[in-house]
Amino acid sequence: MKVMVLGLDGATWDILGPLAAEGLLPNIERLRNRGASGELRSVFPPLSPVAWTGVMTGKNSGKHGVFEFLEHDHDPMKGKVNSSRAIRSELLWEILARHGKRTIAGGVPMSYPPRPAKDFPGFYLGDFLSPEDAPDFASDPALFAELEQAVGPYRAWSTSIHDGKNEEAVVDDLTAFLDQHLKTIAFLMGRVPWDLLMFDLMATDRFGHELWHAWDTAHAAAKGDEKRLDALRPKLLEFWKTLDRGLGAIFDKADADTTFLLMSDHGFGPIEHYVNFNVWLLEKGYIALKPGLYVKQKHWFYRRGVTPQWFYGLMSKWGMANHRVTRFRGKQDSWIDRLGEKAFLSREHIDWSRTRAYAQGNFGQIFLNLKGRQPQGCVDPKDARALLDEIKAGLMEIVDPKTGERLVEHVHEAADLYHGPHADRAPDLTVVLKDWKYRTIGLHDFTTHEVVSPAFGPTGDHRMEGVLIAGGPGIRPGAAPQGANLLDIAPTVLRLLDLPIPADMDGRVLSEVLTPELAATAERREDRDDSPGAGDAPSYAEEDEAAIQARLADLGYL
């Protein structure tokens, strides 16, 4: 048996379901009707580095050590892009290699640099976190050259954005991007021996981020522009038809002993509002600013709305909206970015010696500034419990000033979400909002001056509810996963390949979607000292680090 895991990154039944019902996805429906399908829950936060590391390891962040795109290691003024070297656990294809199995891995977030670095057991192709022109982007340069002859110059990422009424160009770009990746899978599956093929299609995620308002013109960002966006409907549909056609070609080319797992690392939905927790923490006195006239002047302008959000609005009017507001950080490459970084209240103006808590991350992560943990920690650990309770109570009271509705559904503490030897790196609090049309901002550059503000930039974002479609040998037709989540993919793959499952995996075998014969066979568990990865070894050269942070900013993650 072979197993092919294809990531339809960010795919949601909210899109696939209606399209399938209209008969527009015949190949996906063919697999679905002959196999199993249902919801696949993401992990928290439902963010590519955490989600895909969970797929590759079957473990929660407390065991594998990856919590976000950047690892700050509790230093709010620093942050390095995570890579495969940060994963303190064996990867799925490393487990397979121990048993003589070969893997094709392509475009899988957090897989760069390749592990193992030499003599990859199969074929490796880098992801969107790879440096441009990296010499180890492909494990076999000769085969990569052959691939490019077949599919054209290979693109590992797309950063095209809709800002400035650029939706048509974005959908054209993403359709071509998707088509190339589908053809890449078809090429590699027939060119390299493999037992596992895992490939992530990034284009479906970018579609959700940049084009949700065009797909659903009830979105606030489409107001007044519905006619122009509705005219794009044929091209938007062609994107999903391209996905289905490409999958059909892959299904037809596959051997009869191939089992397919189509899955998304998270779902998708609209965003219309931002919730900025650092604004709230500043207003409540948990964040303190440096003394002095210079910072007071910046704070004065900030309180009157002179923020990156305001500047973004100006750039939109000037026809320069392709410079997303989140680029005001790190190494800048234009005078606009440099001006933005210098002009606004930012992390540079925080007095960390008097700041008790700060937010840092994409999904409502809040950290206490503890003595002995952060470089300028000021909170005594014995006071942490009371401070956590105080902040949690305050967060639950946040309301949308326009509706009066409370926004926060729950505030998790670290132990609620994470366990394992690296759980000490986790945020102290993680805030979950009731309505995910409200998107949390935890970057401490004070992007807005209001706790709740209209969203700008990407019009769609991640949801917990992803998709799973399985078919082929070992899959029970008509079955549905029950309470499945991303961490279940790795042990299920190992079960399908009849390999022992590491005892410390958090995921389970999805026996409910397996044939009765396979489900009834006892699974094997193995105890072994886990591979720690490369730990704190630097992942990127300084120049590459800056370029990748800028790329992540363009994608809306920093």
XYZ file of C-alpha atoms in Angstrom:
558
model
C 0.000 0.000 0.000
C 0.983 3.609 -0.681
C -0.470 6.643 1.092
C -0.870 10.063 -0.509
C -1.617 12.963 1.856
C -2.621 16.074 -0.072
C -3.074 19.310 1.831
C -5.874 21.431 0.426
C -4.553 24.223 2.597
C -7.371 26.107 4.292
C -10.119 24.242 2.425
C -13.554 24.424 4.011
C -16.814 22.575 3.484
C -18.422 26.023 3.274
C -16.916 26.239 -0.223
C -16.411 22.602 -1.243
C -19.863 21.463 -0.126
C -21.986 23.786 -2.307
C -19.650 23.371 -5.294
C -19.857 19.588 -5.037
C -23.647 19.778 -4.748
C -23.699 21.755 -8.013
C -21.654 19.038 -9.728
C -18.620 21.272 -10.195
C -16.166 18.976 -8.352
C -16.772 15.557 -9.933
C -13.383 14.075 -9.065
C -13.480 15.123 -5.424
C -17.019 13.727 -5.239
C -15.863 10.478 -6.838
C -13.328 9.961 -4.043
C -15.804 11.117 -1.421
C -18.586 8.789 -2.589
C -16.276 5.785 -2.628
C -14.610 6.607 0.667
C -14.994 8.561 3.898
C -15.379 12.272 4.531
C -16.133 14.758 7.256
C -14.694 17.453 9.480
C -11.062 17.543 10.557
C -10.439 19.926 13.461
C -7.316 22.027 13.504
C -5.052 22.599 16.498
C -4.757 25.857 18.423
C -3.636 28.177 17.084
C -4.888 27.078 13.617
C -1.783 28.458 11.962
C 0.398 26.763 9.338
C 3.612 26.215 11.366
C 1.735 24.741 14.320
C -0.806 22.825 12.267
C 1.630 21.240 9.842
C 4.126 20.404 12.564
C 1.227 18.607 14.222
C 0.576 16.725 10.974
C 4.242 15.761 10.637
C 4.641 14.636 14.259
C 1.207 13.694 15.607
C 1.988 15.791 18.708
C 0.929 18.994 20.409
C 3.191 22.039 20.595
C 4.288 21.192 24.139
C 6.010 18.114 22.737
C 7.322 19.372 19.391
C 8.183 22.924 20.495
C 6.597 25.054 17.733
C 3.971 27.605 18.804
C 3.985 30.272 16.066
C 5.761 31.441 12.917
C 8.350 33.178 15.096
C 10.015 31.809 18.210
C 10.696 34.623 20.672
C 11.767 32.375 23.530
C 10.103 34.866 25.897
C 12.116 37.820 24.596
C 9.531 40.252 23.189
C 12.154 42.250 21.305
C 13.491 39.315 19.362
C 12.047 36.634 17.170
C 13.426 34.103 14.740
C 11.462 32.334 12.027
C 10.800 28.736 12.980
C 11.925 25.984 10.640
C 12.235 22.207 10.715
C 15.270 22.637 12.976
C 12.961 23.994 15.683
C 10.879 20.803 15.694
C 11.997 18.764 18.669
C 10.454 15.538 17.466
C 10.804 12.926 14.769
C 8.988 13.746 11.535
C 6.660 11.272 9.876
C 9.038 10.537 7.011
C 11.911 10.071 9.440
C 9.847 7.362 11.117
C 9.157 5.788 7.716
C 12.859 5.904 6.820
C 13.723 3.875 9.926
C 11.546 1.153 8.457
C 12.968 1.332 4.949
C 10.136 3.439 3.484
C 10.521 6.309 1.033
C 8.715 9.670 0.994
C 8.037 12.442 -1.494
C 7.534 15.612 0.570
C 6.674 18.832 -1.255
C 5.574 22.267 -0.117
C 4.914 21.097 3.445
C 5.112 24.135 5.771
C 7.872 23.831 8.387
C 9.655 21.081 6.457
C 12.594 23.286 5.377
C 15.481 22.666 5.699
C 15.092 19.013 4.751
C 15.444 16.421 7.466
C 17.599 14.463 7.088
C 19.823 17.071 5.460
C 21.642 14.499 3.325
C 20.375 11.439 1.521
C 16.703 12.295 1.932
C 14.786 8.996 1.756
C 12.867 9.752 -1.439
C 12.545 13.292 -2.778
C 12.193 16.614 -0.959
C 10.897 19.924 -2.311
C 10.916 23.052 -0.143
C 8.035 25.157 1.137
C 7.137 28.855 1.400
C 9.501 29.246 4.363
C 12.495 28.297 2.221
C 15.024 31.000 1.332
C 14.929 32.066 -2.284
C 17.367 30.049 -4.410
C 18.322 27.851 -1.444
C 20.816 25.195 -2.565
C 18.970 22.564 -0.503
C 15.506 23.538 -1.748
C 15.330 20.208 -3.587
C 17.082 17.038 -2.446
C 17.939 16.036 -6.029
C 18.933 19.066 -8.151
C 18.983 17.028 -11.355
C 15.446 15.803 -10.804
C 14.370 19.328 -9.862
C 15.733 20.589 -13.183
C 13.767 17.863 -14.925
C 10.662 18.913 -13.004
C 11.069 22.519 -14.106
C 11.346 21.398 -17.716
C 7.979 19.729 -17.275
C 6.079 22.394 -15.286
C 8.072 25.605 -15.825
C 10.060 27.648 -13.285
C 8.884 26.330 -9.945
C 7.140 28.677 -7.503
C 7.118 27.745 -3.820
C 4.925 30.678 -2.780
C 2.646 33.434 -3.993
C 2.410 36.798 -2.271
C -0.037 38.443 -4.678
C -2.560 40.576 -2.779
C -5.968 41.990 -3.658
C -5.355 45.495 -2.313
C -6.022 48.230 -4.867
C -8.821 46.298 -6.656
C -6.335 43.684 -7.783
C -8.657 40.697 -7.359
C -8.641 39.581 -11.007
C -4.864 39.491 -11.151
C -4.795 37.562 -7.852
C -7.196 34.849 -9.004
C -5.303 34.486 -12.283
C -2.029 34.176 -10.398
C -3.391 31.696 -7.859
C -5.009 29.528 -10.526
C -1.692 29.235 -12.361
C 0.108 28.633 -9.053
C -2.330 25.868 -8.135
C -2.138 24.268 -11.563
C 1.666 24.093 -11.405
C 1.623 22.387 -8.010
C -0.946 19.828 -9.158
C 1.179 19.051 -12.215
C 4.222 18.795 -9.939
C 2.502 16.082 -7.884
C 1.522 14.196 -11.041
C 5.085 14.413 -12.335
C 6.791 13.304 -9.126
C 4.435 10.422 -8.319
C 5.434 8.734 -11.535
C 9.105 9.621 -11.426
C 10.262 8.721 -7.883
C 9.625 5.512 -5.899
C 7.556 6.292 -2.798
C 5.491 4.835 0.008
C 4.229 8.194 1.311
C 3.613 11.305 -0.774
C 2.784 14.439 1.218
C 2.240 17.729 -0.608
C 0.563 20.966 0.501
C -1.313 23.115 -2.015
C -0.743 26.644 -0.722
C -2.950 28.288 -3.360
C -6.204 27.276 -1.660
C -5.096 29.093 1.503
C -4.141 32.232 -0.398
C -7.530 32.179 -2.137
C -9.248 32.392 1.243
C -7.072 35.203 2.539
C -7.199 37.439 -0.512
C -10.497 36.642 -2.231
C -13.073 35.802 0.417
C -14.857 39.109 -0.171
C -14.988 38.361 -3.890
C -16.321 34.855 -3.253
C -18.949 36.127 -0.798
C -19.910 39.667 -1.749
C -21.972 40.020 1.431
C -18.584 40.716 3.041
C -18.157 44.252 4.384
C -15.088 44.748 2.155
C -17.261 44.219 -0.950
C -19.817 46.878 -0.061
C -20.386 49.193 -3.011
C -18.222 47.026 -5.271
C -20.502 44.002 -5.666
C -21.042 44.377 -9.416
C -17.332 44.370 -10.248
C -16.622 41.463 -7.909
C -19.617 39.430 -9.102
C -18.187 39.653 -12.616
C -15.199 37.646 -11.355
C -17.382 34.648 -10.473
C -16.436 32.579 -13.555
C -12.743 32.962 -12.757
C -13.275 32.141 -9.093
C -15.134 28.977 -10.079
C -12.383 28.103 -12.536
C -9.901 28.114 -9.657
C -11.832 25.329 -7.894
C -12.433 23.487 -11.164
C -8.661 23.576 -11.733
C -8.194 21.943 -8.335
C -10.692 19.233 -9.184
C -9.254 18.546 -12.647
C -5.744 18.312 -11.272
C -6.836 15.935 -8.518
C -8.656 13.841 -11.117
C -5.466 13.485 -13.138
C -3.605 12.419 -9.992
C -6.307 9.892 -9.045
C -6.229 8.410 -12.542
C -2.452 8.134 -12.561
C -2.177 6.509 -9.141
C -1.657 2.781 -8.673
C -4.608 0.756 -7.454
C -2.891 0.255 -4.084
C -2.828 4.014 -3.327
C -4.837 5.356 -0.389
C -5.686 9.066 -0.493
C -6.077 11.444 2.429
C -7.203 14.873 1.273
C -7.112 17.197 4.248
C -6.954 20.828 5.234
C -4.838 22.078 8.103
C -7.633 24.493 9.031
C -10.808 25.880 7.579
C -11.602 29.415 6.422
C -14.076 32.203 6.839
C -14.484 35.973 6.575
C -12.851 38.585 8.786
C -14.361 42.043 9.128
C -12.938 43.384 12.407
C -9.617 43.418 14.234
C -9.262 43.085 17.999
C -5.946 44.476 19.176
C -5.070 43.171 22.628
C -1.978 45.322 23.010
C -4.179 48.387 22.680
C -6.326 47.002 25.490
C -3.268 46.109 27.595
C -1.904 49.644 27.087
C -5.225 51.235 28.012
C -5.480 49.125 31.171
C -1.926 49.920 32.272
C -0.422 46.458 31.767
C 1.876 47.885 29.084
C 3.962 50.903 30.114
C 5.636 53.325 27.720
C 9.067 54.836 28.104
C 9.238 58.265 29.732
C 10.322 61.343 27.845
C 8.930 63.921 25.438
C 9.754 61.890 22.294
C 7.562 58.932 23.288
C 4.857 61.178 24.756
C 4.655 62.931 21.403
C 4.245 59.616 19.578
C 1.623 58.523 22.078
C -0.262 61.803 21.543
C -0.437 61.224 17.789
C -1.282 57.542 18.338
C -4.290 58.401 20.507
C -5.551 60.604 17.679
C -5.364 57.823 15.138
C -1.943 58.289 13.556
C -1.218 54.567 13.231
C -0.172 52.078 10.564
C -3.894 51.508 9.872
C -4.276 55.226 9.107
C -1.187 55.170 6.896
C -2.513 52.127 5.065
C -5.646 54.136 4.237
C -3.484 56.919 2.817
C -1.497 54.456 0.725
C -4.731 53.024 -0.651
C -5.801 56.502 -1.744
C -2.377 57.067 -3.305
C -2.582 53.795 -5.242
C 0.216 52.215 -3.192
C -1.815 49.674 -1.190
C 0.468 46.828 -2.229
C 2.657 47.950 0.708
C 0.787 46.125 3.434
C 0.795 47.796 6.813
C 2.466 44.853 8.501
C 5.655 45.549 6.587
C 6.515 48.279 9.110
C 8.968 46.048 10.924
C 12.408 44.511 10.585
C 14.586 45.156 7.572
C 12.821 47.652 5.308
C 13.281 47.878 1.564
C 11.608 51.191 0.676
C 11.331 54.713 1.991
C 7.616 54.152 2.649
C 8.327 51.244 4.969
C 11.151 53.057 6.720
C 8.927 56.100 7.230
C 6.189 53.923 8.663
C 8.516 52.234 11.121
C 9.881 55.528 12.424
C 6.581 57.397 12.532
C 4.412 55.264 14.783
C 4.221 54.104 18.354
C 5.800 50.662 18.414
C 7.579 48.047 20.498
C 10.620 50.311 20.548
C 8.724 52.679 22.822
C 7.579 50.155 25.416
C 9.220 50.318 28.839
C 9.670 46.599 29.402
C 10.951 47.078 32.928
C 7.456 48.303 33.922
C 5.320 46.275 31.495
C 3.457 43.429 33.185
C 1.884 41.711 30.179
C 1.950 41.914 26.375
C 0.350 40.174 23.400
C 2.462 38.536 20.752
C 1.125 36.280 18.015
C -1.640 35.777 15.480
C -4.332 34.261 17.694
C -4.681 36.158 20.945
C -1.554 34.938 22.740
C -0.701 36.948 25.881
C 2.467 36.617 27.961
C 3.243 37.808 31.465
C 6.556 39.662 31.719
C 8.015 37.436 34.428
C 11.176 37.986 36.420
C 13.720 35.329 35.547
C 11.995 34.454 32.246
C 11.861 37.614 30.127
C 15.055 39.720 29.856
C 13.387 42.674 31.605
C 10.719 40.773 33.508
C 9.062 42.749 36.290
C 6.321 40.389 37.533
C 7.298 38.292 40.533
C 6.299 34.657 39.860
C 4.439 34.565 43.190
C 2.181 37.340 41.857
C 1.522 35.617 38.530
C -1.630 33.752 39.582
C -3.425 36.864 40.748
C -2.346 38.795 37.650
C -3.554 36.047 35.305
C -6.936 36.001 37.017
C -7.177 39.782 36.808
C -6.331 39.886 33.103
C -8.677 36.986 32.303
C -11.558 38.710 34.061
C -10.869 41.943 32.190
C -10.659 40.231 28.807
C -14.073 38.642 29.320
C -15.544 42.152 29.641
C -14.310 43.459 26.256
C -17.212 44.538 24.057
C -17.650 45.823 20.541
C -18.397 49.515 21.148
C -20.833 49.558 18.195
C -22.935 46.598 19.315
C -22.272 46.324 23.041
C -21.765 42.572 22.562
C -19.047 40.833 24.536
C -16.367 39.470 22.230
C -14.446 36.855 24.210
C -15.736 33.313 24.483
C -12.923 31.801 26.534
C -9.426 32.513 27.797
C -7.218 29.426 27.878
C -4.233 29.055 30.133
C -1.156 27.276 28.815
C -1.962 23.966 30.505
C -5.386 23.890 28.835
C -3.801 23.595 25.387
C -0.275 22.252 25.766
C 1.618 19.556 27.618
C 5.087 18.161 27.235
C 8.734 19.074 27.765
C 8.488 22.330 25.762
C 5.229 23.653 27.190
C 7.225 26.296 29.076
C 7.511 28.201 25.766
C 3.735 28.531 25.474
C 1.822 31.780 25.958
C 0.385 32.212 29.421
C -3.059 33.053 28.030
C -4.742 32.421 24.684
C -7.918 34.354 23.917
C -10.686 32.753 21.837
C -13.313 35.088 20.416
C -17.000 34.221 20.056
C -17.350 35.419 16.469
C -14.383 34.656 14.246
C -15.285 37.483 11.912
C -13.330 39.346 14.572
C -9.620 38.609 14.061
C -7.195 39.045 16.925
C -4.030 41.067 16.470
C -1.269 40.376 18.951
C 1.635 42.131 17.329
C 3.043 44.757 19.648
C 3.473 47.454 17.007
C 0.101 49.063 17.842
C -1.306 48.648 14.342
C -4.477 50.476 15.386
C -5.372 52.820 18.240
C -8.693 51.124 18.990
C -9.263 47.784 20.677
C -11.855 46.947 17.992
C -11.386 48.348 14.499
C -12.437 47.563 10.928
C -10.262 44.924 9.263
C -8.055 45.833 6.339
C -5.810 43.800 4.082
C -6.789 40.089 3.989
C -10.562 39.549 3.958
C -10.560 35.902 5.055
C -8.784 33.990 7.774
C -8.430 30.596 9.425
C -11.102 28.592 11.212
C -10.857 25.449 13.311
C -13.085 23.367 11.028
C -11.110 21.758 8.208
C -11.949 18.936 5.807
C -10.985 15.288 5.450
C -11.718 13.093 2.435
C -10.223 9.600 2.398
C -10.462 6.864 -0.194
C -8.712 3.789 -1.496
C -7.487 0.538 0.059
C -8.102 0.340 3.796
C -10.829 3.040 3.813
C -14.426 2.096 4.635
C -16.904 3.537 2.097
C -19.533 5.797 3.610
C -17.658 6.295 6.871
C -17.251 9.640 8.642
C -14.515 10.699 11.077
C -15.687 11.282 14.641
C -13.955 14.059 16.559
C -10.931 13.863 14.244
C -8.142 16.438 14.435
C -4.855 17.104 12.683
C -2.800 15.114 15.163
C -4.609 11.980 14.001
C -3.122 12.106 10.496
C 0.352 10.792 11.401
C -0.765 7.729 13.393
C -3.403 6.936 10.758
C -0.771 7.034 7.999
C 1.474 4.722 10.023
C -1.446 2.363 10.602
C -2.244 2.263 6.883
C 1.403 1.434 6.159
C 1.406 -1.231 8.900
C 4.170 0.502 10.845
C 4.508 0.886 14.624
C 3.255 4.159 16.100
C 5.446 6.077 18.580
C 3.874 5.807 22.014
C 4.181 9.551 22.703
C 2.047 10.645 19.742
C -1.013 12.567 20.931
C -3.073 11.669 17.881
C -5.045 8.473 17.438
C -5.674 6.135 14.542
C -8.929 7.103 12.824
C -10.183 3.534 13.028
C -13.767 4.615 12.280
C -12.824 5.395 8.661
C -10.792 2.207 8.169
C -12.141 -1.066 6.803
C -13.336 -3.472 9.520
C -10.437 -5.821 8.764
C -7.831 -3.109 9.205
C -9.556 -1.494 12.192
C -9.770 -4.847 13.962
C -6.063 -5.530 13.635
C -4.213 -4.452 16.760
C -2.026 -1.408 16.207
C 1.578 -1.518 17.303
C 3.054 1.122 19.583
C 6.768 1.666 20.051
C 8.690 3.357 22.844
C 11.905 5.062 21.818
C 13.962 8.121 22.661
C 12.585 10.752 20.316
C 14.806 12.676 17.945
C 15.119 16.187 19.419
C 15.629 17.938 16.079
C 18.203 20.692 15.937
C 16.795 22.610 18.886
C 18.083 26.147 19.058
C 20.432 25.886 16.083
C 19.959 28.914 13.791
C 17.705 28.074 10.857
C 18.536 30.897 8.460
C 21.335 33.271 7.602
C 20.599 36.844 8.693
C 19.746 38.029 5.170
C 17.436 35.051 4.561
C 15.795 35.569 7.961
C 14.926 39.173 7.033
C 13.608 38.154 3.616
C 11.384 35.418 5.049
C 10.014 37.717 7.751
C 9.165 40.219 5.009
C 7.463 37.429 3.025
C 5.423 36.416 6.070
C 4.435 40.047 6.516
C 3.264 40.217 2.904
C 1.199 37.101 3.575
C -0.398 38.820 6.575
C 1.232 36.763 9.359
C 3.598 39.359 10.856
